[in-house]
Short mmCIF file of C-alpha atoms in Angstrom, two decimals:
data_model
loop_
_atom_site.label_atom_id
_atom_site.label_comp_id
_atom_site.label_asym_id
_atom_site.label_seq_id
_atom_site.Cartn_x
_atom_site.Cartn_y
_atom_site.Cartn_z
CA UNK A 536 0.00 0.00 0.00
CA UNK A 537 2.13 3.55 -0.93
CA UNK A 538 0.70 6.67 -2.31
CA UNK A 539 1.33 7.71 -5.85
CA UNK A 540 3.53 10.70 -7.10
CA UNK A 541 0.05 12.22 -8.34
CA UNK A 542 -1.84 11.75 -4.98
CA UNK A 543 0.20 14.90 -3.21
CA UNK A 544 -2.62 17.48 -3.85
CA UNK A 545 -5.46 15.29 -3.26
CA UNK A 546 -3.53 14.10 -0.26
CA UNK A 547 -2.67 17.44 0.86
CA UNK A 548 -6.18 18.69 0.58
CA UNK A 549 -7.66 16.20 2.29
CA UNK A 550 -5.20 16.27 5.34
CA UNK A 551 -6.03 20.25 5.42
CA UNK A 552 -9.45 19.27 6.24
CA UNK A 553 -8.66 17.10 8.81
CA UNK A 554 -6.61 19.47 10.37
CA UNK A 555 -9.20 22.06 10.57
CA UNK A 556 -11.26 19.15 12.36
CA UNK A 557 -13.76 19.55 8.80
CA UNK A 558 -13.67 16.21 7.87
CA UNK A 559 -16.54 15.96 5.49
CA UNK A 560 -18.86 12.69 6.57
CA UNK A 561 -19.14 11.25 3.24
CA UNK A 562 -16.38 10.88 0.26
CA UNK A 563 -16.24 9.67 -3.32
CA UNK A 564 -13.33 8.52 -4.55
CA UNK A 565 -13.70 8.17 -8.84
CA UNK A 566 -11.95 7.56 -11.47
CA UNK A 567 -10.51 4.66 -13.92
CA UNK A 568 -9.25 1.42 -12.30
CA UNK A 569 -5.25 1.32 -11.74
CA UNK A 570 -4.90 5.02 -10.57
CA UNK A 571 -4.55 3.88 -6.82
CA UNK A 572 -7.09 5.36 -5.15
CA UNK A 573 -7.89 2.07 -3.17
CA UNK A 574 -4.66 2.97 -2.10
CA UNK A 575 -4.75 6.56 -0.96
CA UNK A 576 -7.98 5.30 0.73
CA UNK A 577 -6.36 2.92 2.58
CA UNK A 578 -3.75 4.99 4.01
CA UNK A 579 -6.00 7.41 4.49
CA UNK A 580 -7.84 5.06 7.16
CA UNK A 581 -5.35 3.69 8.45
CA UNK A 582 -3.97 7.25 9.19
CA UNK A 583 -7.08 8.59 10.80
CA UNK A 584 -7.56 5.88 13.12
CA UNK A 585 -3.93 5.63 14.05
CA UNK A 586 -3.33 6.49 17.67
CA UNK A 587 0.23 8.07 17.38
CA UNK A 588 -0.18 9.23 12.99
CA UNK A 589 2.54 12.81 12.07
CA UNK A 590 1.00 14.17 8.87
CA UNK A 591 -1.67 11.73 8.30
CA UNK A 592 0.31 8.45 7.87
CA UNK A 593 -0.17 5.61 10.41
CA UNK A 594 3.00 4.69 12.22
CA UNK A 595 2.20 1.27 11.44
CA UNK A 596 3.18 -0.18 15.34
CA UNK A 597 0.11 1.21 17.51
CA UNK A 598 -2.71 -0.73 18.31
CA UNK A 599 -5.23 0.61 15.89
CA UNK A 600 -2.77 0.12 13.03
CA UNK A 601 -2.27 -3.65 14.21
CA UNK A 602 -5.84 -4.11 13.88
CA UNK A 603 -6.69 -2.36 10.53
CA UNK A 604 -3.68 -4.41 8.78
CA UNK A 605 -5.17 -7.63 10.18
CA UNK A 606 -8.84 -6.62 8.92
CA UNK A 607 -9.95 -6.73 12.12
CA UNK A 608 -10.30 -3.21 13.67
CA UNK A 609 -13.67 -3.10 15.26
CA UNK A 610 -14.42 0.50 13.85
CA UNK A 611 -13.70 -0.64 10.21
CA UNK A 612 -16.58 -1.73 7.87
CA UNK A 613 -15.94 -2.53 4.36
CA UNK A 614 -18.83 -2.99 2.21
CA UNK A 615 -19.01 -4.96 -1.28
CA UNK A 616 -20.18 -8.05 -2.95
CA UNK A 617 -21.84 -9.84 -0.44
CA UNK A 618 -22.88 -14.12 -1.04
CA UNK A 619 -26.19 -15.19 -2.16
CA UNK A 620 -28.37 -17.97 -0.31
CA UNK A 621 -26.76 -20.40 -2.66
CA UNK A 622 -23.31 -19.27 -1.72
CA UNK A 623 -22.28 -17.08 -5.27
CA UNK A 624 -20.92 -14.13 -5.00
CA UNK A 625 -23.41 -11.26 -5.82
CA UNK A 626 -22.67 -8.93 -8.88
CA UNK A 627 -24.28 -6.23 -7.18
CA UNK A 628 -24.44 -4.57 -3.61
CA UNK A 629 -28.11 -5.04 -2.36
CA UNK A 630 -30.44 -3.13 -0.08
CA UNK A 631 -30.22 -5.76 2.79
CA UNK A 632 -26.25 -4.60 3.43
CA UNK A 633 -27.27 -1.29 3.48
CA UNK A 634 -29.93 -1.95 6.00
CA UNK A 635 -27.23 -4.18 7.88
CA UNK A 636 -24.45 -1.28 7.74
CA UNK A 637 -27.14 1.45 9.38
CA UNK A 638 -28.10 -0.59 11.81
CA UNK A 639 -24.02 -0.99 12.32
CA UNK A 640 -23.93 2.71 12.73
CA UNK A 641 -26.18 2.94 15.41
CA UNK A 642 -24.21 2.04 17.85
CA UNK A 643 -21.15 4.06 19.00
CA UNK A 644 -17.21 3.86 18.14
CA UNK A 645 -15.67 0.54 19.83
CA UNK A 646 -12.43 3.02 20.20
CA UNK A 647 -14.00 6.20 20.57
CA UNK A 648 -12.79 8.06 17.53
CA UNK A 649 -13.99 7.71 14.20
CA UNK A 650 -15.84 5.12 12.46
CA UNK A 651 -15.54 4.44 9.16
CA UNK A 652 -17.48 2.65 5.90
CA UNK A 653 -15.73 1.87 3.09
CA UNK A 654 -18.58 0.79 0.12
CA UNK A 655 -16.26 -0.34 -2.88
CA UNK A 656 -17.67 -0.78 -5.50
CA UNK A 657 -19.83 1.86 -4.63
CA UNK A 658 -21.22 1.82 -8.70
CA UNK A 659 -22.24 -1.63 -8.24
CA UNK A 660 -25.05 -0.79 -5.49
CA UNK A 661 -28.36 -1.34 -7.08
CA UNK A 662 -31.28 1.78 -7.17
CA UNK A 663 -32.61 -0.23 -3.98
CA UNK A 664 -29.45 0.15 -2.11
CA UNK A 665 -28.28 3.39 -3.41
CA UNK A 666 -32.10 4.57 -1.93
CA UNK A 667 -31.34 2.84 1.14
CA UNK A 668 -27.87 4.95 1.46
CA UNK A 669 -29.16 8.29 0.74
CA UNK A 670 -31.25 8.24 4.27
CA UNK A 671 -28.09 7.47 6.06
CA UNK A 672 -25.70 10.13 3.80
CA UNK A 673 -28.77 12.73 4.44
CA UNK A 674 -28.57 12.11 8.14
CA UNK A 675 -25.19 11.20 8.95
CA UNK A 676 -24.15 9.96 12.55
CA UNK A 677 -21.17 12.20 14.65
CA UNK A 678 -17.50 11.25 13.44
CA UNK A 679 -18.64 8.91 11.04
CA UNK A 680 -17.25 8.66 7.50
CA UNK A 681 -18.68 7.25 4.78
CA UNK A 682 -15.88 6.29 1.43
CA UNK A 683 -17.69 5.70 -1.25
CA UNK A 684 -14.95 4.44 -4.38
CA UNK A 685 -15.87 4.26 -7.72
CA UNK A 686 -14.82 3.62 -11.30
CA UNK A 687 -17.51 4.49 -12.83
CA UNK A 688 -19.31 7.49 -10.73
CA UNK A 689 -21.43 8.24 -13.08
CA UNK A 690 -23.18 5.25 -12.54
CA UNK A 691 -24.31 6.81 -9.24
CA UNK A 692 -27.48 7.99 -8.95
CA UNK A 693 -27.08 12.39 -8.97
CA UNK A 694 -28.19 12.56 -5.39
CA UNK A 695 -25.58 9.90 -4.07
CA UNK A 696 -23.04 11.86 -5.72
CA UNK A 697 -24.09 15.31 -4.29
CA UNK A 698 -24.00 14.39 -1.04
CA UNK A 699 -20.18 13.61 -1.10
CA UNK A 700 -17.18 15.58 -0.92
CA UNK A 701 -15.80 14.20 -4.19
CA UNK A 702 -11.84 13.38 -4.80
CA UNK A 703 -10.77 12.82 -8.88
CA UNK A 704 -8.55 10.88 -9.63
CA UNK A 705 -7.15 11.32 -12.98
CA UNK A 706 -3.88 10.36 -14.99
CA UNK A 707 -1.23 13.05 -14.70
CA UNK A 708 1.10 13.57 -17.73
CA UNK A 709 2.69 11.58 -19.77
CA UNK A 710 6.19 12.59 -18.38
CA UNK A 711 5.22 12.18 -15.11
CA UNK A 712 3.84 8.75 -15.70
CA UNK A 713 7.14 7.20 -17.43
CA UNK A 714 8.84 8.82 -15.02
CA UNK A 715 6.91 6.79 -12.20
CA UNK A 716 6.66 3.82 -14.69
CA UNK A 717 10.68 3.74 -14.89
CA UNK A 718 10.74 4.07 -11.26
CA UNK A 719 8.99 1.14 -10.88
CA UNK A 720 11.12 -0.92 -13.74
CA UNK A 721 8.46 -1.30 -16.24
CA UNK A 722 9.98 -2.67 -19.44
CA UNK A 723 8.76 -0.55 -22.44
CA UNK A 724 7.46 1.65 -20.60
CA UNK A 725 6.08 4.02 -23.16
CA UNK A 726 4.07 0.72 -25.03
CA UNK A 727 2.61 -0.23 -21.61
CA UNK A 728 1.23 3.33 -21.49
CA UNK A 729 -0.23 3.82 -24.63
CA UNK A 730 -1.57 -0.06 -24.28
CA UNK A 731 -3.64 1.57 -20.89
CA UNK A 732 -4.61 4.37 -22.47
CA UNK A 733 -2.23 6.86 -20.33
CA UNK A 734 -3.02 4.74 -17.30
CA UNK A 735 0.07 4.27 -15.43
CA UNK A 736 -1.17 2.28 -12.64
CA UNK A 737 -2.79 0.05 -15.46
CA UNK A 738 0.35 0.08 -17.47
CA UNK A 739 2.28 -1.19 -14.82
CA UNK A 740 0.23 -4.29 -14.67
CA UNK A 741 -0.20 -4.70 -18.38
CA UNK A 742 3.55 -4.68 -18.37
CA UNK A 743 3.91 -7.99 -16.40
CA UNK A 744 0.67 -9.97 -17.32
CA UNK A 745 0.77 -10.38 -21.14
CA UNK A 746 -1.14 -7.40 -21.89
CA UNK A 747 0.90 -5.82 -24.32
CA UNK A 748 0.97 -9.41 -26.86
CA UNK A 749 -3.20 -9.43 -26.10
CA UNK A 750 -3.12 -5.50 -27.77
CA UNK A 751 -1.19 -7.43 -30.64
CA UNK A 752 -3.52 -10.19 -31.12
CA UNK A 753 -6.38 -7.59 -31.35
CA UNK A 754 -4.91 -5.60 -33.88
CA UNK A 755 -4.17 -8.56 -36.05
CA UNK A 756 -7.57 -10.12 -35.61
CA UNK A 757 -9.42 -6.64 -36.76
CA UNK A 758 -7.09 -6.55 -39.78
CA UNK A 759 -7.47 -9.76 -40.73
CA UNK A 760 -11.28 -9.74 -40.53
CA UNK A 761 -10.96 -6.32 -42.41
CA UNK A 762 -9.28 -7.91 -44.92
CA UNK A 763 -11.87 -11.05 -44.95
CA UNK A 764 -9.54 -13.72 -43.81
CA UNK A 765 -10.47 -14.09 -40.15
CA UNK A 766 -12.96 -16.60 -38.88
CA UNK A 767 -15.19 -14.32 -36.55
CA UNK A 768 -16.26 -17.53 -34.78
CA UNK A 769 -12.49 -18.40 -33.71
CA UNK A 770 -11.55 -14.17 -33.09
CA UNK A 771 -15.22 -15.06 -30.27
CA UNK A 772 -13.73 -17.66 -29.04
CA UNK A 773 -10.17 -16.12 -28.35
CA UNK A 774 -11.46 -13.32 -26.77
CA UNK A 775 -13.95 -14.90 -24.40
CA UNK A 776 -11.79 -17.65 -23.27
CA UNK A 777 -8.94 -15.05 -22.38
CA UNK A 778 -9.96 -11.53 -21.10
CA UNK A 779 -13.14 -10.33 -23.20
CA UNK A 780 -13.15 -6.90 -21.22
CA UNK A 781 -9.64 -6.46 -21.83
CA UNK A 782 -9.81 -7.29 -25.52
CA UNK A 783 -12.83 -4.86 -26.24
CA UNK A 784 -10.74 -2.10 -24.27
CA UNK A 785 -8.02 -3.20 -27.06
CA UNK A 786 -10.82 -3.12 -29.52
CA UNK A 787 -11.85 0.18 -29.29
CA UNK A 788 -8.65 1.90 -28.67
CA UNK A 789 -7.60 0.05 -32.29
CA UNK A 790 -10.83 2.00 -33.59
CA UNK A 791 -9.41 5.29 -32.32
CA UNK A 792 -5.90 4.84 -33.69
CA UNK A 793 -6.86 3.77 -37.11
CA UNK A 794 -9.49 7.32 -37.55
CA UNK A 795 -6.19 9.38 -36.20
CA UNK A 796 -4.29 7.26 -38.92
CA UNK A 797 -6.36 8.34 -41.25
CA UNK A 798 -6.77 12.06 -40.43
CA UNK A 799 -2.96 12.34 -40.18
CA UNK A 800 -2.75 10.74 -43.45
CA UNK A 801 0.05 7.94 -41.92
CA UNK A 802 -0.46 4.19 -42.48
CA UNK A 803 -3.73 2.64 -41.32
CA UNK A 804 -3.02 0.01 -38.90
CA UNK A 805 -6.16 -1.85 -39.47
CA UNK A 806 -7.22 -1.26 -43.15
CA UNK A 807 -10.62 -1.07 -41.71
CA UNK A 808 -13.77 -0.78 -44.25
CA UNK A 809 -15.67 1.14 -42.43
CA UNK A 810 -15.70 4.81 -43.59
CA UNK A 811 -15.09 8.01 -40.66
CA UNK A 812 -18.54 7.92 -39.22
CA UNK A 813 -18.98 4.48 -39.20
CA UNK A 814 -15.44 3.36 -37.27
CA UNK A 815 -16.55 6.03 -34.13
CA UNK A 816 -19.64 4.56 -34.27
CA UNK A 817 -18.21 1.43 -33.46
CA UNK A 818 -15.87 2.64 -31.12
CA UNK A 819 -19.31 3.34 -29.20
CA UNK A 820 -20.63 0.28 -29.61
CA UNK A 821 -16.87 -1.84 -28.42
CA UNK A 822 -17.40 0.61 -25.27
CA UNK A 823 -21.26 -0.54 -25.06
CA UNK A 824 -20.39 -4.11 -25.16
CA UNK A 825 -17.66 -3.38 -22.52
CA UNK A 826 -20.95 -2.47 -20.05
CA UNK A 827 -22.98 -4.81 -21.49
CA UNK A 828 -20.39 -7.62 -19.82
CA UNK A 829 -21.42 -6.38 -16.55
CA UNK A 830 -25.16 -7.68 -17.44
CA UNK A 831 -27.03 -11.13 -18.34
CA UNK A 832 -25.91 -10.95 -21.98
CA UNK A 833 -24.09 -14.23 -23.26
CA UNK A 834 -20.71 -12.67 -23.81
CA UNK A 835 -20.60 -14.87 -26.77
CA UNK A 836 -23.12 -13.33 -28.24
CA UNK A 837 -22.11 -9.74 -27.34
CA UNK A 838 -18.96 -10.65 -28.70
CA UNK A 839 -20.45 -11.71 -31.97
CA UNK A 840 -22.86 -9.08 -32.65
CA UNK A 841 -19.89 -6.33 -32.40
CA UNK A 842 -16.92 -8.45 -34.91
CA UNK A 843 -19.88 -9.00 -37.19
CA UNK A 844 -20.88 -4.84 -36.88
CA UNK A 845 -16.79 -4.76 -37.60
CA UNK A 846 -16.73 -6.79 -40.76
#
């Protein structure tokens, strides 16, 4: 658990707060996956229930900090995917764990300081849940915070979201992120960034898990069904069995490159056929399918329906 070289203001800000004892009692932590802010929440925690923290960071020895490493500190809930009946995990946070974390709150602070909710994936709470949430954000119980994180805010209904001091997360600059990805001995580091999209926290763990051959394998399955030579059926069947999130991320960031390719005038990396308007309109639909994983869709079929839009 560390903080990242583009944390410092958000960091800084927050610590200000706490300072002034103006804590706010709910926070949202957004932005794309792999930009640490599980992280910075973390040792944000673990700072503000330490008994002996210097500038927000837990010393890591006291009591409190024991307890929070071992997942056991009794003023610590974390909220997520809970288990149905038949013991499989849920893909969704449900209104019974909200009901179960404000009867939690109810009672008082096992140390006397600050309790604190952590709801993560806070996007994947459901409209009964997120309903359920607002009565508790609306009428919030004395040193009490609520973190909210999220990759996908937007996902949040407008009156979760206004009810929480919000902290974005975005990339910083490309400098600054091969600078960080050299730091941390990324090999190709400038590939593993433009493979995540300017992600750097992504990049990183592209860099070590086959990522950068999957961005390959895309490229050469899109040009090759371009050209009429792939079997869509096999490309499916690739893509499902490996990562099919990852390769539609791939997918659509292909789409992008090849309608820069062609307003620079350079080489078109996948000799697509479809013309300008049709290539971003199936950079939409890659994205689409990317959300549409998330639902009961076969991802077969999903799968399918967007290589056959492609060819």
């Amino acid at each position: 658990m560390s903080l990242r070289p583009w944390h410092a203001d958000a960091w800084a800000r927050l610590q200000a707060r706490r300072e002034r004892d103006a804590l706010p009692h709910a926070l949202l932590l957004a932005g794309a996956a792999g930009l640490g802010k599980r992280d910075f929440l973390a040792a944000f925690v673990k700072g503000l229930l330490c008994q002996q923290s210097a500038d927000g960071m837990a010393c890591g020895v006291c009591r409190s900090c024991q307890l929070v490493a071992a997942g056991t500190h009794p003023d610590v809930v974390t909220l997520s995917f809970g288990l149905r009946k038949d013991g499989v995990t849920r893909s969704e946070i449900v209104v019974d764990q909200i009901r179960d974390l404000s009867q939690r709150l109810s009672m008082a602070s096992q140390f006397g300081g600050w309790q604190v909710v952590t709801i993560d994936p806070a996007d994947a709470m459901n409209a009964a849940a997120a309903n359920a949430l607002l009565k508790t954000l609306e009428e919030p119980t004395p040193s009490t915070l609520l973190a909210l994180v999220a990759d996908q805010p937007a996902r949040l209904p407008a009156t979760i979201r206004s009810r929480c001091q919000r902290i974005d997360f975005l990339p910083p600059s490309r400098d600054a992120s091969l600078a960080w990805l050299r730091a941390e001995a990324v090999a190709d580091a400038p590939a593993a960034l433009d493979a995540a999209g300017g992600n750097p926290g992504m990049a990183r763990a592209w860099a070590t898990d086959g990522a950068l051959k999957q961005r390959g394998e895309v490229r050469h399955d899109l040009k090759a069904l371009a050209a009429g030579r792939g079997d869509a059926m096999e490309v499916v069947k690739r893509w499902q069995a490996a990562d099919p999130s990852r390769y539609l991320w791939f997918a659509a960031q292909a789409a992008t490159d090849e309608l820069r390719a062609r307003a620079s005038g350079s080489a078109r990396p996948l000799d697509s056929q479809l013309d300008d308007e049709g290539l971003d309109a199936w950079y939409g639909r890659a994205n689409r399918a990317r959300d549409a994983l998330r639902g009961p869709l076969r991802v077969d079929l999903v799968l399918l329906e967007l290589i056959a839009a492609w060819r």
